[in-house]
Short mmCIF file of C-alpha atoms in Angstrom, two decimals:
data_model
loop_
_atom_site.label_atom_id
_atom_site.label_comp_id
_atom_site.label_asym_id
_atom_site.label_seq_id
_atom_site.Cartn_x
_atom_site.Cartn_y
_atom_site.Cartn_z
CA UNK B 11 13.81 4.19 -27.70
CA UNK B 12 10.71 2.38 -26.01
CA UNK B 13 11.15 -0.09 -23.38
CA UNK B 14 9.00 -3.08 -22.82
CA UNK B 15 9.76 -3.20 -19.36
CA UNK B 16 8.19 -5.66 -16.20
CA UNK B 17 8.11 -5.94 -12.60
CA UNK B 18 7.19 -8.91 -10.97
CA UNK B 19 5.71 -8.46 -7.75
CA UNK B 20 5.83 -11.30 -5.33
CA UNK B 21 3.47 -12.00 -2.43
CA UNK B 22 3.26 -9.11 0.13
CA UNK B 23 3.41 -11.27 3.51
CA UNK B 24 6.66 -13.07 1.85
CA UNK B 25 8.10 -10.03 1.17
CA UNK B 26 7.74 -8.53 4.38
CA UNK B 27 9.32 -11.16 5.93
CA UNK B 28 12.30 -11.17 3.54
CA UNK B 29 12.74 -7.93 4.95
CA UNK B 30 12.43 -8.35 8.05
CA UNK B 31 15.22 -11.45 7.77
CA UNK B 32 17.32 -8.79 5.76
CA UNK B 33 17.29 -6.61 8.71
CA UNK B 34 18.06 -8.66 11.32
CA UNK B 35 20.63 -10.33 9.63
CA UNK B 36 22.52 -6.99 9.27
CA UNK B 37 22.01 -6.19 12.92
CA UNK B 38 21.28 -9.07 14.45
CA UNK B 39 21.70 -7.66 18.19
CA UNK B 40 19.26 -4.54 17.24
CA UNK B 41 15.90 -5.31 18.83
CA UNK B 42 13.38 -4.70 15.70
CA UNK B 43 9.80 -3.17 16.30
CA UNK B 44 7.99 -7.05 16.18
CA UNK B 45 9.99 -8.15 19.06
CA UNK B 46 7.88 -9.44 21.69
CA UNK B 47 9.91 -7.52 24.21
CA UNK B 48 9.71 -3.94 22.70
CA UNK B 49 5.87 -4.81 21.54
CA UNK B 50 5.11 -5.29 25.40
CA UNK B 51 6.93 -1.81 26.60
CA UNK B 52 5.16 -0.32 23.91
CA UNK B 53 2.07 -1.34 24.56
CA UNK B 54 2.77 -0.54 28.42
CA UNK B 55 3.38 3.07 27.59
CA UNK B 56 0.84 3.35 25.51
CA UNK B 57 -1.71 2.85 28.11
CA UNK B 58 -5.26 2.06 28.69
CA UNK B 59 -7.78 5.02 28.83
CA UNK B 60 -11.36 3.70 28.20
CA UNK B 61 -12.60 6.86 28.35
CA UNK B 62 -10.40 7.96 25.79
CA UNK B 63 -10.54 5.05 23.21
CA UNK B 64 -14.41 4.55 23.60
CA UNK B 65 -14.77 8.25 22.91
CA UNK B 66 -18.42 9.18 20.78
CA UNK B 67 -17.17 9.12 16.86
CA UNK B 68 -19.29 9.71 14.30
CA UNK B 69 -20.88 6.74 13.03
CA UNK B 70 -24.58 5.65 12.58
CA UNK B 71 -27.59 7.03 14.91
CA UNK B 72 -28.82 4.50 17.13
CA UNK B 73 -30.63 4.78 20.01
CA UNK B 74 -28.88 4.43 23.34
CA UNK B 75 -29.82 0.95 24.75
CA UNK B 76 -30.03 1.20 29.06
CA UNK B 77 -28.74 -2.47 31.04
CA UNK B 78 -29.97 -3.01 34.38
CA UNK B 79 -26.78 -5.22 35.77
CA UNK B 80 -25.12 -6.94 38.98
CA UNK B 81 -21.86 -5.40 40.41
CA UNK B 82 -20.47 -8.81 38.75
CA UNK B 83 -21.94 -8.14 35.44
CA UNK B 84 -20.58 -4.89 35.50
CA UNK B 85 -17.30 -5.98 36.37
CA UNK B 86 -17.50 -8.42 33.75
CA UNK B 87 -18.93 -5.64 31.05
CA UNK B 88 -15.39 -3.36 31.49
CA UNK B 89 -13.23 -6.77 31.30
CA UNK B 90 -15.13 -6.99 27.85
CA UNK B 91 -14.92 -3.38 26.85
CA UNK B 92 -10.86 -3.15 28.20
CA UNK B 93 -10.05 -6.67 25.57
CA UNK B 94 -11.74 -4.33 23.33
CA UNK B 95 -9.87 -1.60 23.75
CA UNK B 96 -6.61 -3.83 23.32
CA UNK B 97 -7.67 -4.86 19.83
CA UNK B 98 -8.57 -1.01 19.46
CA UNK B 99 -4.71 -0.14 20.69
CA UNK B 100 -3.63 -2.88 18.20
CA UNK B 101 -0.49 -0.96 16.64
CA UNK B 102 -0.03 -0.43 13.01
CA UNK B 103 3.60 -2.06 11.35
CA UNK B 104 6.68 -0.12 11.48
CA UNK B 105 8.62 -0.72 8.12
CA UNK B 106 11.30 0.19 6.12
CA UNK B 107 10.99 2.22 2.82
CA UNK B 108 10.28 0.11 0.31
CA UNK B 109 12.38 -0.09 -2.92
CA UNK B 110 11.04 -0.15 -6.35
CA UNK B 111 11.67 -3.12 -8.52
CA UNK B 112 12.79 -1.94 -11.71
CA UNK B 113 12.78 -5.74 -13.30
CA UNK B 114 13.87 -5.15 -17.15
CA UNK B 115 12.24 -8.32 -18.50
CA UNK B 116 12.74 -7.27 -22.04
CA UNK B 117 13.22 -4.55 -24.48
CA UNK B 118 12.70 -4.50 -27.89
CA UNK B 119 13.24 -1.25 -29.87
CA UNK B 120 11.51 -2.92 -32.99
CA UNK B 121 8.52 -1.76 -31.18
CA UNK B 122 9.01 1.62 -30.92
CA UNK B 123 6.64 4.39 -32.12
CA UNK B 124 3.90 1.38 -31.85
CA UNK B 125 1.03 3.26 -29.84
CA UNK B 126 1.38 6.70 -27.98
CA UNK B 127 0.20 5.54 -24.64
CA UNK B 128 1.05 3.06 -22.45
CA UNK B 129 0.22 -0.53 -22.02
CA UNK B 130 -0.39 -1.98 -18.12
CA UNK B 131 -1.30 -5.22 -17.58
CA UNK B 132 -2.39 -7.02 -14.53
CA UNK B 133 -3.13 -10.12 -13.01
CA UNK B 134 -5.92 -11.08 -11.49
CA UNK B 135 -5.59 -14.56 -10.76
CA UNK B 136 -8.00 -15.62 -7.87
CA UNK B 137 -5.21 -17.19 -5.40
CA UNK B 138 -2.28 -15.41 -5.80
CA UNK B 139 -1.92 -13.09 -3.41
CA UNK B 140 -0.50 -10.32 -4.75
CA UNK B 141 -0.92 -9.88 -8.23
CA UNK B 142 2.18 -10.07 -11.23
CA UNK B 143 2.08 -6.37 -12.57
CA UNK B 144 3.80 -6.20 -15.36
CA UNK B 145 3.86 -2.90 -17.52
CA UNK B 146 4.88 -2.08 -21.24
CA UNK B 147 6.70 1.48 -20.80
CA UNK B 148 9.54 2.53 -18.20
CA UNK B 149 7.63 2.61 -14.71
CA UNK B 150 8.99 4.68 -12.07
CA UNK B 151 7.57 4.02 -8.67
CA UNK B 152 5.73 2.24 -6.10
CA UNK B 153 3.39 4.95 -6.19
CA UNK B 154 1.85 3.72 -9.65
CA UNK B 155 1.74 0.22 -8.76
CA UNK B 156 -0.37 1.21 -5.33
CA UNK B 157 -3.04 3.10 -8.17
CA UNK B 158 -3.30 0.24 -9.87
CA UNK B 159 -3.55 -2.36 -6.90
CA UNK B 160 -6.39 0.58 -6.15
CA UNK B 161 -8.56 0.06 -9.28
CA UNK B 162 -8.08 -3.87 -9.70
CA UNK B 163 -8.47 -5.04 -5.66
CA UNK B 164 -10.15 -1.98 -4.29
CA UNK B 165 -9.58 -1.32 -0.43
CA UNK B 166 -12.26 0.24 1.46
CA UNK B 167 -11.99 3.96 2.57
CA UNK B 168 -8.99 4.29 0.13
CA UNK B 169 -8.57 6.72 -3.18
CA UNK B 170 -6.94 6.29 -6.28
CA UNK B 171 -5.52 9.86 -5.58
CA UNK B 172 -4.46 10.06 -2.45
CA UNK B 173 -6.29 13.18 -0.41
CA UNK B 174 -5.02 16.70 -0.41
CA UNK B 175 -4.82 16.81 3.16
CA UNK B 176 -1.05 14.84 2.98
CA UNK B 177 0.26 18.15 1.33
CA UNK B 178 2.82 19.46 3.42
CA UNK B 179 1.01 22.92 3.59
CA UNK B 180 -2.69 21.20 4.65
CA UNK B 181 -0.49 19.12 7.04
CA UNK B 182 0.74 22.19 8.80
CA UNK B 183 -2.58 23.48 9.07
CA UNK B 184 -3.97 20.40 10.51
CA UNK B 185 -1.71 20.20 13.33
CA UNK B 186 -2.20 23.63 14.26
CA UNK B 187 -5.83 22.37 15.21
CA UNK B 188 -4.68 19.11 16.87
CA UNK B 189 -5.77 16.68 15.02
CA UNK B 190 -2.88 14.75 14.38
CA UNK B 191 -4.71 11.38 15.02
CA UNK B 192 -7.18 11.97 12.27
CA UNK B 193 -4.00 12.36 9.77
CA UNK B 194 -2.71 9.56 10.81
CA UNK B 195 -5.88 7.27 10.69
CA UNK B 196 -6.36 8.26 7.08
CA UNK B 197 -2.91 8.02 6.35
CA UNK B 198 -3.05 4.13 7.38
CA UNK B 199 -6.26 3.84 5.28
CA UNK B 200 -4.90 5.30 2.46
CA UNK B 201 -1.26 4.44 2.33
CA UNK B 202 0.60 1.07 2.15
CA UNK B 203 2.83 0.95 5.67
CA UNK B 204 5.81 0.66 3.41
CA UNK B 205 5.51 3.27 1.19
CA UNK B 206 7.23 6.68 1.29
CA UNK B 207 4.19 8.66 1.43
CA UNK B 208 3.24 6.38 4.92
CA UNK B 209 6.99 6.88 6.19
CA UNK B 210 6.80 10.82 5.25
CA UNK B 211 3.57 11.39 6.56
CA UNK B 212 4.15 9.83 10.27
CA UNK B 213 7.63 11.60 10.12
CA UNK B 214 6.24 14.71 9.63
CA UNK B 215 3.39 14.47 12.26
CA UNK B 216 5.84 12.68 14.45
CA UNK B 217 8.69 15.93 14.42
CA UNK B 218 5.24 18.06 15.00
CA UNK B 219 4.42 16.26 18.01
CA UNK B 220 7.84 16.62 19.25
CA UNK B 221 8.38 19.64 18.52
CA UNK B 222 5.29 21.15 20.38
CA UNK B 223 5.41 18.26 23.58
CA UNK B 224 1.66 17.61 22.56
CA UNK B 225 2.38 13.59 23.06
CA UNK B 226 -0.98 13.10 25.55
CA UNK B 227 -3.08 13.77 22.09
CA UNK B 228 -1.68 10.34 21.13
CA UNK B 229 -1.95 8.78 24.30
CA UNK B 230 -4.13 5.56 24.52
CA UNK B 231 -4.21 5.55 21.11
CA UNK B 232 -2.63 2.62 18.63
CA UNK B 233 -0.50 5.12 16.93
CA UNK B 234 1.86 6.71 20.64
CA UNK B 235 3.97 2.94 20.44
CA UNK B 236 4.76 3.97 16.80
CA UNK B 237 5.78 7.59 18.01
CA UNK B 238 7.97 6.07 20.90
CA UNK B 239 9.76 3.51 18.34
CA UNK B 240 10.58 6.73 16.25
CA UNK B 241 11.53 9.11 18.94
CA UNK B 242 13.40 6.05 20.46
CA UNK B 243 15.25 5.92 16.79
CA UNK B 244 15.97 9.03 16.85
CA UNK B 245 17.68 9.50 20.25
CA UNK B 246 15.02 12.41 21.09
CA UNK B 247 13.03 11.07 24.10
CA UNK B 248 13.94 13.79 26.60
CA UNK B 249 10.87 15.40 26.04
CA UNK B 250 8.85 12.10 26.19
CA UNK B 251 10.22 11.49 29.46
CA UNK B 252 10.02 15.01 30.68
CA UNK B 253 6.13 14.87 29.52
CA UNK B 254 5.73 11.67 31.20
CA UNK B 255 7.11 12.63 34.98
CA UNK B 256 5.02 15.72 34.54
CA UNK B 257 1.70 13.82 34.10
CA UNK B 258 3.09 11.34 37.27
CA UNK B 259 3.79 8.38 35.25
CA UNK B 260 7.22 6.99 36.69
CA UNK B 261 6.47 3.09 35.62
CA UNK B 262 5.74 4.70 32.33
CA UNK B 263 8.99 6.67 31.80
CA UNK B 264 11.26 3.76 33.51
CA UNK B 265 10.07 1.42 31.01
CA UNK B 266 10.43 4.02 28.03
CA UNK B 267 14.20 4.23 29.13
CA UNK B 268 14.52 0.65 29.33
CA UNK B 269 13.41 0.16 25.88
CA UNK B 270 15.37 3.13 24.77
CA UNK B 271 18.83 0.91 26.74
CA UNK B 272 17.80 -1.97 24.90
CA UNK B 273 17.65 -0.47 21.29
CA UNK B 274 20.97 1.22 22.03
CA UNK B 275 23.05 -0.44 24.07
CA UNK B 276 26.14 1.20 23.19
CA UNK B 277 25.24 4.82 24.69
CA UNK B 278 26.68 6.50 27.07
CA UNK B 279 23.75 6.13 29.67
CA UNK B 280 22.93 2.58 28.75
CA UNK B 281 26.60 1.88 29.47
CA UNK B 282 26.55 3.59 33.14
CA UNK B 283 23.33 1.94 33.74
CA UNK B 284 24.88 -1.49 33.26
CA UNK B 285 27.75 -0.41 35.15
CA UNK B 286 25.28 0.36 38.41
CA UNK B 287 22.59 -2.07 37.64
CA UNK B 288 20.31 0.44 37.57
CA UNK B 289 16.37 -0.14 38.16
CA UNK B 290 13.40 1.39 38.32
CA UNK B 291 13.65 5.22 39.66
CA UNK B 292 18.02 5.47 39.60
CA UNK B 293 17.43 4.13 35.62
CA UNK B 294 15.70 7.39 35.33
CA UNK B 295 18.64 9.17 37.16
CA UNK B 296 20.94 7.47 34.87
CA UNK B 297 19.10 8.73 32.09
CA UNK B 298 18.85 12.30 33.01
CA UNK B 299 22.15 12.90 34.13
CA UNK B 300 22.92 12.47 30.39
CA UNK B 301 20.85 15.14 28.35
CA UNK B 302 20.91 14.66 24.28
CA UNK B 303 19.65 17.72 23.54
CA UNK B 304 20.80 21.11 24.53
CA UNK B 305 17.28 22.10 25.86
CA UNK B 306 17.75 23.44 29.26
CA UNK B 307 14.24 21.32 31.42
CA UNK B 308 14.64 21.16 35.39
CA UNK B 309 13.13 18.33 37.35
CA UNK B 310 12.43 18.12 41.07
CA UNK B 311 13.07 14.71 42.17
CA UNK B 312 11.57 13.63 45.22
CA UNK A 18 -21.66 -27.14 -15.27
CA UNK A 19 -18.67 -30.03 -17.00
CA UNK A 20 -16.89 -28.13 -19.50
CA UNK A 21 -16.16 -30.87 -22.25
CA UNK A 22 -13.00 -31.07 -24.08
CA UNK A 23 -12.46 -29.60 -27.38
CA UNK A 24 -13.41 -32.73 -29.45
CA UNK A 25 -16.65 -33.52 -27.71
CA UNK A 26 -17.32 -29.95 -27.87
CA UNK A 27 -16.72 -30.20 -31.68
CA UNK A 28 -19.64 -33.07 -32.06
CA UNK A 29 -21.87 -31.36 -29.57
CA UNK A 30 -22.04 -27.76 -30.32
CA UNK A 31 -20.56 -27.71 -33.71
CA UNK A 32 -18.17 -24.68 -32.35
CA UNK A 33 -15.19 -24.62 -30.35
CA UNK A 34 -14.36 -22.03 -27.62
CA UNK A 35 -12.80 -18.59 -28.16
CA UNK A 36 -10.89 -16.22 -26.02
CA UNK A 37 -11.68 -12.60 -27.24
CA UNK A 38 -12.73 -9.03 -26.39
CA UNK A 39 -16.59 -8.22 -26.08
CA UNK A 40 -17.99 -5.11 -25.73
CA UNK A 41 -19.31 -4.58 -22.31
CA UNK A 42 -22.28 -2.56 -21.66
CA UNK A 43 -23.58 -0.52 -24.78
CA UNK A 44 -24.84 2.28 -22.82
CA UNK A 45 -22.25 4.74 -24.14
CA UNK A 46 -21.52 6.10 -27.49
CA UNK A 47 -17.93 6.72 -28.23
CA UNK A 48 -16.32 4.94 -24.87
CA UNK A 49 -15.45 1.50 -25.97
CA UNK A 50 -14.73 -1.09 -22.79
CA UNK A 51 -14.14 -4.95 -23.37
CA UNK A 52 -14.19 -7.90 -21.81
CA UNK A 53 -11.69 -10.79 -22.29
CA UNK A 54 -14.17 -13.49 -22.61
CA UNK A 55 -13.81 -17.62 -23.03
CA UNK A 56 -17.13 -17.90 -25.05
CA UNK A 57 -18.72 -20.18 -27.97
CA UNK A 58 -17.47 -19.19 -31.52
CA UNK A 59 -21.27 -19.17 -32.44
CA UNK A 60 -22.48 -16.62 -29.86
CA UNK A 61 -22.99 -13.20 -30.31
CA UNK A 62 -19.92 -11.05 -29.75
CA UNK A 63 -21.54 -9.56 -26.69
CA UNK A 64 -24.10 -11.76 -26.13
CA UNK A 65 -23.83 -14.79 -23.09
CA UNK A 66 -20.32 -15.95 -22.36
CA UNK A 67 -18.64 -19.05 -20.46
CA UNK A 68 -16.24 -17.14 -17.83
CA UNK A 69 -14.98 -13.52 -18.20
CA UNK A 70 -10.82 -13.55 -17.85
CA UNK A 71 -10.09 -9.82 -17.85
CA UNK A 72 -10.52 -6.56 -19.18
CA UNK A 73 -8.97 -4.37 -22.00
CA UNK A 74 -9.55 -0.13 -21.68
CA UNK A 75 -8.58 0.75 -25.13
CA UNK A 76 -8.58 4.89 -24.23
CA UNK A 77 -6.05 6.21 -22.29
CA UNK A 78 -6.51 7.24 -18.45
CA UNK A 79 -5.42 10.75 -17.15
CA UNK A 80 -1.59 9.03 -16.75
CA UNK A 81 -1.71 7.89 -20.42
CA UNK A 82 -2.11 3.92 -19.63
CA UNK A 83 -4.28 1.67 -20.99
CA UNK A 84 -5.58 -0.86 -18.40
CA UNK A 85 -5.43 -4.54 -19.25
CA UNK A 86 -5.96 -7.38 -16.57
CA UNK A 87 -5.95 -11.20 -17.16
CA UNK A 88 -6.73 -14.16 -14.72
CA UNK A 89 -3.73 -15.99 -16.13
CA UNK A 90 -4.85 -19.11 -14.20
CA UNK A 91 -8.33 -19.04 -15.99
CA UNK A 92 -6.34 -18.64 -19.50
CA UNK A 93 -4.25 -21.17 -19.01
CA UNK A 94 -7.63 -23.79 -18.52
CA UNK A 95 -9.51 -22.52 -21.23
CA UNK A 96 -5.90 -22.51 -23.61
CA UNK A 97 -5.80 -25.96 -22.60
CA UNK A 98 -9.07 -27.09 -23.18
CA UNK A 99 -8.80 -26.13 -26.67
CA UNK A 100 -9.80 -22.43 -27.17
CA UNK A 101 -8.64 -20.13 -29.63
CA UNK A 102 -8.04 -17.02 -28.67
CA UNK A 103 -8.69 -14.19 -31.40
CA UNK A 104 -5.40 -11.61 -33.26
CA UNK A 105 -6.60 -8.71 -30.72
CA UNK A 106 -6.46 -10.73 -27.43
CA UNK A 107 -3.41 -12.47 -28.96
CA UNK A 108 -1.75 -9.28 -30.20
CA UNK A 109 -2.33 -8.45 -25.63
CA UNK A 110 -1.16 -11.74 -24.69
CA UNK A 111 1.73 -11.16 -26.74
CA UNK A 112 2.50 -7.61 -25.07
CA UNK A 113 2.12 -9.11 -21.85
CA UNK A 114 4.74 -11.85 -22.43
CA UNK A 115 2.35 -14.79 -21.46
CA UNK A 116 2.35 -15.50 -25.56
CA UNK A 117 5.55 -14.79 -27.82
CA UNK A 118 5.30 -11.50 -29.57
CA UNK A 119 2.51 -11.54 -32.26
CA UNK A 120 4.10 -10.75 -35.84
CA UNK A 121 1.91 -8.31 -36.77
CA UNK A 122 2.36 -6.07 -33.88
CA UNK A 123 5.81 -5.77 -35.00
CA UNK A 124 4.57 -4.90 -38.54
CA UNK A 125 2.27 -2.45 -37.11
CA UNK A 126 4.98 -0.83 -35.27
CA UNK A 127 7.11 -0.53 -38.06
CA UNK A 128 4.11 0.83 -40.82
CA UNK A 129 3.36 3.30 -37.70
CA UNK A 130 6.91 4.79 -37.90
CA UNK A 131 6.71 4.59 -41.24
CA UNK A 132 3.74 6.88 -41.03
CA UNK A 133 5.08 9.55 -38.37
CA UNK A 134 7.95 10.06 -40.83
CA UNK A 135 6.07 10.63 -43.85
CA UNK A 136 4.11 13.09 -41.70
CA UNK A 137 7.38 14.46 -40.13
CA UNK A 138 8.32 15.19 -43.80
CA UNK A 139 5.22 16.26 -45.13
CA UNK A 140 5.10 18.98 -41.98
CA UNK A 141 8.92 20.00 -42.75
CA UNK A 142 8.12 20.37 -46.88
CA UNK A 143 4.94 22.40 -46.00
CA UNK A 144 7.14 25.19 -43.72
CA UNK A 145 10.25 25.41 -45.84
CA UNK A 146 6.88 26.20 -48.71
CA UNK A 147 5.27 28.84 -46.35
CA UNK A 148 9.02 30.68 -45.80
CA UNK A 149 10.19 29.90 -49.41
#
């Protein structure tokens, strides 16, 4: 039996903030990834390396262009080029899965055997945002509807099938050459930040990181605050931290296990910290003296 | 440019305005692509048009869909100012739910079962021939 079936879409930015309502309303103490608070440890940890962001990429030959300038105008020229770098750093959304909308709007089985393919319509009225997509067989997922989006309201840099490189076999291969911040720039080009292939791809490259220590290759880039949100998830920053007092950054790992306190405040260290009013290098104390995983690390404190 | 309603229209071009599919660019044999167009009833079918409102892909893509996109908004002007759209566009608008089902895309739903079956039976008389 054939199904005239249709999903309405409404506007993205309204539905994105219907979800973000949803979520806080179910957790309403849980401090979400847009919170000004967790935004400004995030961007704290992720640091400022000009050298780093302002790295040669490929792009267009030009000609190098020479400045003769003032101490002051130099000063004034790496003010410029560190705001830059901040709208560089700008982090990407964090967001949950989202769910397919399987709207039956009607079927009619008096239609059946009517034409062997099927029928998808689209609109492409100027103003509205996001566009009704409405579809004459049984859809299945957000997947489709992304294609579609794809051929009707092009994006630049983005494919109507998405590269090969996202395949968890290429994926293994690519990390084994470090280049885990190429995956992940494509993936944001390519991907929706709420689709499954987005979520599956960062978790994947996220667990890699992890699971080697290789966090400095994200460093002062706009993707480490969305690898601290997950590993803060997750419960697994020991290694973060561990990575952190090894390259001398104490500020750094204090403020990682402040954010980690204030996204779960019902742990066992969060709890002692309270207890002690902990700051600065006893929060890091705090934190070590309770170990989540079974990984054996030793630490000189000085 | 004013677009005048459908009676001045009437008196000045002797025509009215009609939504249906033109054939866009003939530069392929075999590979059909229209336009949903608001244009004069007088004009060519693919010759100059008022405003283009969407597209119709009559073959199938590699997933077995066949792409159709309207600017509802547009539609709903021309609609208003008169136009008539044609059976095929209607027949889409129908599908699409903006219009109530077209009848004859029920019949031709029905005459293509109809059709399958006689085949179905044809194919089934031929077999129990080749092992009789």
């Amino acid at each position: 039996m054939m199904k005239t079936q249709q999903k309405a879409h409404k506007n993205t930015t309204k539905r994105f903030k219907n979800m973000a309502t949803r979520a806080h309303s179910h957790d309403a103490k849980k401090p979400q990834f847009t919170d000004p608070a967790v935004q400004d440890v995030l961007s704290r940890i992720t640091g400022l390396e000009l050298q780093k962001v302002f790295r040669p990429i490929k792009r267009e030959l030009k000609l190098p262009s020479y400045k003769l300038m003032t101490d002051e105008q130099l000063n004034q020229a790496i003010n410029n080029a560190s705001e830059q770098a901040k709208k560089l750093l700008q982090m990407p959304l964090v967001l949950p899965e989202r769910k397919p909308i399987d709207d039956v709007l009607s079927e009619d089985p008096f239609l059946a055997g009517m034409d062997t393919a099927k029928y998808v319509f689209t609109d492409i009225t100027y103003n509205v945002p996001h566009r009704l997509f409405k579809c004459f067989q049984k859809f299945g997922d957000v997947g489709e509807r992304d294609r579609l989006v794809q051929v009707y309201f092009p994006k630049e840099g983005r494919k109507l099938t998405p590269y090969h490189i996202f395949k968890e076999e290429n994926l293994k291969m690519v990390f084994s050459m470090d280049r885990h911040e190429d995956v992940l720039d494509l993936c944001l080009v390519q991907f929706e930040p709420d689709s499954s292939d987005y979520i599956k791809v960062h978790m994947s490259t996220y667990e890699d990181l992890d699971k080697h220590g290789k966090y400095d290759l994200l460093r002062s880039t706009r993707h480490f605050g969305g690898l601290a949100w997950y590993l803060v998830n997750a419960r697994r920053v020991d290694g973060l931290i561990v990575d952190m007092l090894k390259r001398d950054l104490l500020q750094d790992a204090v403020s990682l296990v402040s954010l980690f306190h204030m996204v779960h405040p019902h742990s066992e260290s969060a709890q002692e910290a309270a207890l002690q009013q902990a700051t600065g290098a006893d929060l890091l104390k705090v934190r070590l003296g309770f170990p989540y995983n079974k990984s054996t690390y030793t630490i000189v404190f000085f | 440019m004013v677009h005048l309603s459908s009676v001045l229209l009437k008196q000045y071009h002797g025509g009215y305005v009609v939504l249906r599919l033109a054939l866009a660019g003939h530069n392929q044999a075999n590979r059909p692509f229209y336009r949903i167009v608001a244009a004069f009833n007088k004009r060519a079918r693919d010759g100059k048009y008022i405003e283009q409102l969407g597209t119709y892909d009559p073959l199938p893509n590699i997933y077995n869909e066949k792409l159709v996109s309207f600017n509802y908004d547009r539609i709903k002007y021309w609609y208003g100012c008169g136009a008539h759209p044609t059976k095929s566009v209607a027949k889409l608008l129908g599908l699409a739910g903006f219009f109530p089902l077209h009848p004859m895309t029920v019949t031709g739903a029905e005459r293509h079962r109809a059709q399958a079956a006689q085949m179905d039976a044809s194919i089934i008389k031929d077999e129990e021939e080749e092992q009789g």
